[in-house]
PDB file of C-alpha atoms in Angstrom:
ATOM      1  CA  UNK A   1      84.303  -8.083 -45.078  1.00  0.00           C
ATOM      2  CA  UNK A   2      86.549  -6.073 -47.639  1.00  0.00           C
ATOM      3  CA  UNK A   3      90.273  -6.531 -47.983  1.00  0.00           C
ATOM      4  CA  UNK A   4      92.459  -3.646 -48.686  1.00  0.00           C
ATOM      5  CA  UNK A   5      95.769  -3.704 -50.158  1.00  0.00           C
ATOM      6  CA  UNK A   6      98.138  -0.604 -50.893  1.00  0.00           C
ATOM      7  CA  UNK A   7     100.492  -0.120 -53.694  1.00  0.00           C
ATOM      8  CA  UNK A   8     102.292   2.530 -55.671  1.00  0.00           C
ATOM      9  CA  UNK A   9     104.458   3.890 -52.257  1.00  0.00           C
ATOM     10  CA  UNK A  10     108.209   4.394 -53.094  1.00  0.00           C
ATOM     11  CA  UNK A  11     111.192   6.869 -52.808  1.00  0.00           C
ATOM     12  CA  UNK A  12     110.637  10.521 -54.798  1.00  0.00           C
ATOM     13  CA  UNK A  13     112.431  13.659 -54.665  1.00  0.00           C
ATOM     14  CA  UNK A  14     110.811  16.958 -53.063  1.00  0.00           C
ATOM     15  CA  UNK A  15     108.321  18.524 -55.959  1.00  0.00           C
ATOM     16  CA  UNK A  16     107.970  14.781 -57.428  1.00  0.00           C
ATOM     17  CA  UNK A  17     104.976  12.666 -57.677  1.00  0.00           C
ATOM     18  CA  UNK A  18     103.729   9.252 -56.675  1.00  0.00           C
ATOM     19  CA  UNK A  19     100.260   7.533 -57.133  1.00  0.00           C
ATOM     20  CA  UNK A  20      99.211   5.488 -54.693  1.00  0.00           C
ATOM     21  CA  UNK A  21      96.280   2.680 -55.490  1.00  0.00           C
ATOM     22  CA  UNK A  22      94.050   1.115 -52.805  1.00  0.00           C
ATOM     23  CA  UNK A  23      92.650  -2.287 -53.932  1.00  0.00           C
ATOM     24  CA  UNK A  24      89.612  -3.698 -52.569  1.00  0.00           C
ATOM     25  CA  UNK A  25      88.472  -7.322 -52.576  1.00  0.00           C
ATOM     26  CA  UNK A  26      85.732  -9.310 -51.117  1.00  0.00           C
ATOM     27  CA  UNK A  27      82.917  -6.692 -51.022  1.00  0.00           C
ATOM     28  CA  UNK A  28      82.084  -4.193 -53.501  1.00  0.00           C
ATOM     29  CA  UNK A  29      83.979  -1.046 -53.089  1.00  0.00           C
ATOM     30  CA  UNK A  30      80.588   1.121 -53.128  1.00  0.00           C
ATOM     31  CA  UNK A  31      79.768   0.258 -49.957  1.00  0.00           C
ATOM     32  CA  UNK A  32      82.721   2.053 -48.467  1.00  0.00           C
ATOM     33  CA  UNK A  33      83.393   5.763 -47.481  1.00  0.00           C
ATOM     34  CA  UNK A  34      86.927   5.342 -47.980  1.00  0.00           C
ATOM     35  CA  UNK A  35      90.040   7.388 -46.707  1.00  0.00           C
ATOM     36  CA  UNK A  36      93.872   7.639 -46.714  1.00  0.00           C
ATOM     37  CA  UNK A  37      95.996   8.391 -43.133  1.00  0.00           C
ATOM     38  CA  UNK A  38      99.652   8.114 -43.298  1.00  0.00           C
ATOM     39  CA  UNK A  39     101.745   7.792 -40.152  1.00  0.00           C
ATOM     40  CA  UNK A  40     105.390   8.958 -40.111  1.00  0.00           C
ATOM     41  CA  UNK A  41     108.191   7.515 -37.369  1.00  0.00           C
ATOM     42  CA  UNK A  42     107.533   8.275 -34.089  1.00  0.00           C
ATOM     43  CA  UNK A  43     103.992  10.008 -34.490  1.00  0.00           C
ATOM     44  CA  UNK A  44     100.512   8.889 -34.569  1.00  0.00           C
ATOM     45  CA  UNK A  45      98.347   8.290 -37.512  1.00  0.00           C
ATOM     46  CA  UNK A  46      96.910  10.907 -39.378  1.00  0.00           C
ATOM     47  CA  UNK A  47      94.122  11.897 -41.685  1.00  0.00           C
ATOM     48  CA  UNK A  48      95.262  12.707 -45.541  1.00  0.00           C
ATOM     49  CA  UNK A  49      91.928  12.790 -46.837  1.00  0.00           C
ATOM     50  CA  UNK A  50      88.419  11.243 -48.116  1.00  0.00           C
ATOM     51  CA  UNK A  51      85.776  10.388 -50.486  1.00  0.00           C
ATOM     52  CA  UNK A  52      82.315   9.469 -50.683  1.00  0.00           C
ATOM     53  CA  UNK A  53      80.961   6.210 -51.487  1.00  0.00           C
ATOM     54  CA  UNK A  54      79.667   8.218 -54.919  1.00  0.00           C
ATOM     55  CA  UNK A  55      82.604  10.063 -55.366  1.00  0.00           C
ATOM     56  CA  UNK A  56      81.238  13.060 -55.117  1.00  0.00           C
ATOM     57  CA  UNK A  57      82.376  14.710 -52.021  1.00  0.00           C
ATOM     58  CA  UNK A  58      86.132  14.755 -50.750  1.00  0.00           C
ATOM     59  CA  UNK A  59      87.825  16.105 -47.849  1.00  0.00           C
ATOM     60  CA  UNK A  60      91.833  16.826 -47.225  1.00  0.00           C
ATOM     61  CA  UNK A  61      93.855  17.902 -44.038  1.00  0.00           C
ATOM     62  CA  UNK A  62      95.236  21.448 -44.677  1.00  0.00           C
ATOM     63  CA  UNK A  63      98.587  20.133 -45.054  1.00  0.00           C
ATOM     64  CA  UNK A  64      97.508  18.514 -47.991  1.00  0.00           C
ATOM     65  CA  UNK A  65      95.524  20.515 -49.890  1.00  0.00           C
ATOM     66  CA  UNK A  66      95.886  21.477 -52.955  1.00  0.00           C
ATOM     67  CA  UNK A  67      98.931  19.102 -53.406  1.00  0.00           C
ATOM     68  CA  UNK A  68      97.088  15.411 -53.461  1.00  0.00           C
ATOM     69  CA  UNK A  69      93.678  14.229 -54.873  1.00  0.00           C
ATOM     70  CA  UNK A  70      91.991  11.280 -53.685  1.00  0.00           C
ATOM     71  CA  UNK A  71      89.586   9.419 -56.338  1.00  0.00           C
ATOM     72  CA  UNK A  72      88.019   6.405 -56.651  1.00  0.00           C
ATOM     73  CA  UNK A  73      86.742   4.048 -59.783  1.00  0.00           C
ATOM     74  CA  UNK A  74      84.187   1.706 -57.779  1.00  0.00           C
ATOM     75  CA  UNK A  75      83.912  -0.296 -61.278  1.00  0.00           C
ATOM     76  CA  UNK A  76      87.631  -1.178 -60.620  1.00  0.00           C
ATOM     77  CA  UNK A  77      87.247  -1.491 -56.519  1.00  0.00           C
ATOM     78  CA  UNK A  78      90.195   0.793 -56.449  1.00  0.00           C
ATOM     79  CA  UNK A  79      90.646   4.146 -54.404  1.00  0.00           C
ATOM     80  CA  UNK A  80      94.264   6.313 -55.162  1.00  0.00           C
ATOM     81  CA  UNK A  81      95.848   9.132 -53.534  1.00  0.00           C
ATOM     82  CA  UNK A  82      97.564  11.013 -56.352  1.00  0.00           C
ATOM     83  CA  UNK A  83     100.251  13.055 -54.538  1.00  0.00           C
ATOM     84  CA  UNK A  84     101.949  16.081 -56.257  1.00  0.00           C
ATOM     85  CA  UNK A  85     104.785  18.461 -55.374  1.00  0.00           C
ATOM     86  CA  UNK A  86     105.581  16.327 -52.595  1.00  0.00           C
ATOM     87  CA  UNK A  87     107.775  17.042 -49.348  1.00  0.00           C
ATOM     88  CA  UNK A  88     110.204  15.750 -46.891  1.00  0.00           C
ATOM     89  CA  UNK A  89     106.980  15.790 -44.374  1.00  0.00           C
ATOM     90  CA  UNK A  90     105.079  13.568 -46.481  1.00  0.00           C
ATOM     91  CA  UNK A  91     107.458  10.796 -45.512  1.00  0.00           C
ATOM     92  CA  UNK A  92     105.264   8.160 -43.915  1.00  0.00           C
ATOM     93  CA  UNK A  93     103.745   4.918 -44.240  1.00  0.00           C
ATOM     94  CA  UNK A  94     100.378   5.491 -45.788  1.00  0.00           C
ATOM     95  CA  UNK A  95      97.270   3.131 -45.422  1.00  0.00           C
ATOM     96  CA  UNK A  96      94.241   2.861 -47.136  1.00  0.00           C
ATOM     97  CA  UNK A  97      91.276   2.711 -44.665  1.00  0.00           C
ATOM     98  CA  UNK A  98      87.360   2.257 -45.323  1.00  0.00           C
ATOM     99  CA  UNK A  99      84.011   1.527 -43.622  1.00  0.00           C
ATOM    100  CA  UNK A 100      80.702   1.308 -44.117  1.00  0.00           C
ATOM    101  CA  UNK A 101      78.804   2.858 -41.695  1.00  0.00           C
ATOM    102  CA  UNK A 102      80.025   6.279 -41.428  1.00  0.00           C
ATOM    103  CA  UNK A 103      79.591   8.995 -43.964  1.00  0.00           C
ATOM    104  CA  UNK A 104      82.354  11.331 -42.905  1.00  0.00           C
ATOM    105  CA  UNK A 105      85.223  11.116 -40.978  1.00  0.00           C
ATOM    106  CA  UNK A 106      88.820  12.312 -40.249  1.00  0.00           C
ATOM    107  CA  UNK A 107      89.227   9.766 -37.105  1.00  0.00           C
ATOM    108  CA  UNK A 108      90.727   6.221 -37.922  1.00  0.00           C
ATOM    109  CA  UNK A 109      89.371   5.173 -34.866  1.00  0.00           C
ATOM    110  CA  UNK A 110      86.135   5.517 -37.043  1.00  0.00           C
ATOM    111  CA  UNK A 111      87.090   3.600 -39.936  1.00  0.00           C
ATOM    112  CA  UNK A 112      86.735  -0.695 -39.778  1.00  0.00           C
ATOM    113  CA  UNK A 113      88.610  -2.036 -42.578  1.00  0.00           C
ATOM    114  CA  UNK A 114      92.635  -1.103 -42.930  1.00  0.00           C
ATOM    115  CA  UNK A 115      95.268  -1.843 -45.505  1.00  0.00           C
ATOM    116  CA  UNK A 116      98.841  -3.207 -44.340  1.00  0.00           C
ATOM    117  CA  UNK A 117     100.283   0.357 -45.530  1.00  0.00           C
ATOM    118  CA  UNK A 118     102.687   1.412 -48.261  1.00  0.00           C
ATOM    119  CA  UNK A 119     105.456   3.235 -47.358  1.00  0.00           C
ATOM    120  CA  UNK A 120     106.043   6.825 -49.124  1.00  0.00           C
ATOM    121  CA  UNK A 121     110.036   8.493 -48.354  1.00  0.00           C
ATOM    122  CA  UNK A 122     110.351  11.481 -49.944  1.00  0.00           C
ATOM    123  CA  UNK A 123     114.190  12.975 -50.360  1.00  0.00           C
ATOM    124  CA  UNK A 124     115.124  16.871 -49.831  1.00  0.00           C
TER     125      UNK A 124
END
């Protein structure tokens, strides 16, 4: 199995920017479509966006686009979610999710292997 383990989450202003890093340990990360979902108080989890196990295909909810990329560096087992011109609405816990099996998806129910989250709070 693969661990997962967020970092980089924090307090920014509107417009800022935060980088968020996904970590994986125990298998190699190459195996892995691998996603970000974020989940604000009092709503259900939701898709951010995706990548290939290559890299070379990504995928972004509309409210998103344009605004975050989401790489990976499967030499370093890492994944991030660079997040630009950010906004009160991105304020959410956001978790780091992967699997193995699937080669697209926006559904977490999809998606085996979870971080613990890192939370995000962005200020107006």
């Amino acid at each position: 199995q693969v661990q997962l383990a967020e970092s980089g989450g924090g307090l920014a202003q509107a417009g800022g920017s935060l980088r968020l890093s996904c970590a994986a340990s125990g298998r190699t990360l190459s195996r892995y479509v691998m996603a970000w979902f974020r989940q604000a108080p009092g709503k259900e989890r939701e898709f951010v966006a995706a990548i290939a196990r290559s890299g070379t295909s990504t995928y972004y909810a509309d409210s998103v686009k344009g605004r975050f990329t989401i790489s990976r560096d499967n030499n370093k087992n890492t994944v991030y979610l660079q997040m630009n011109n950010l906004k009160p609405e991105d304020t959410a816990v956001y978790y780091c999710a992967g699997d193995d099996i699937i080669v697209r998806s926006t559904r977490a129910s999809q998606y085996d292997y979870w971080g613990q989250g890192t939370r995000v709070t962005v200020s107006s």
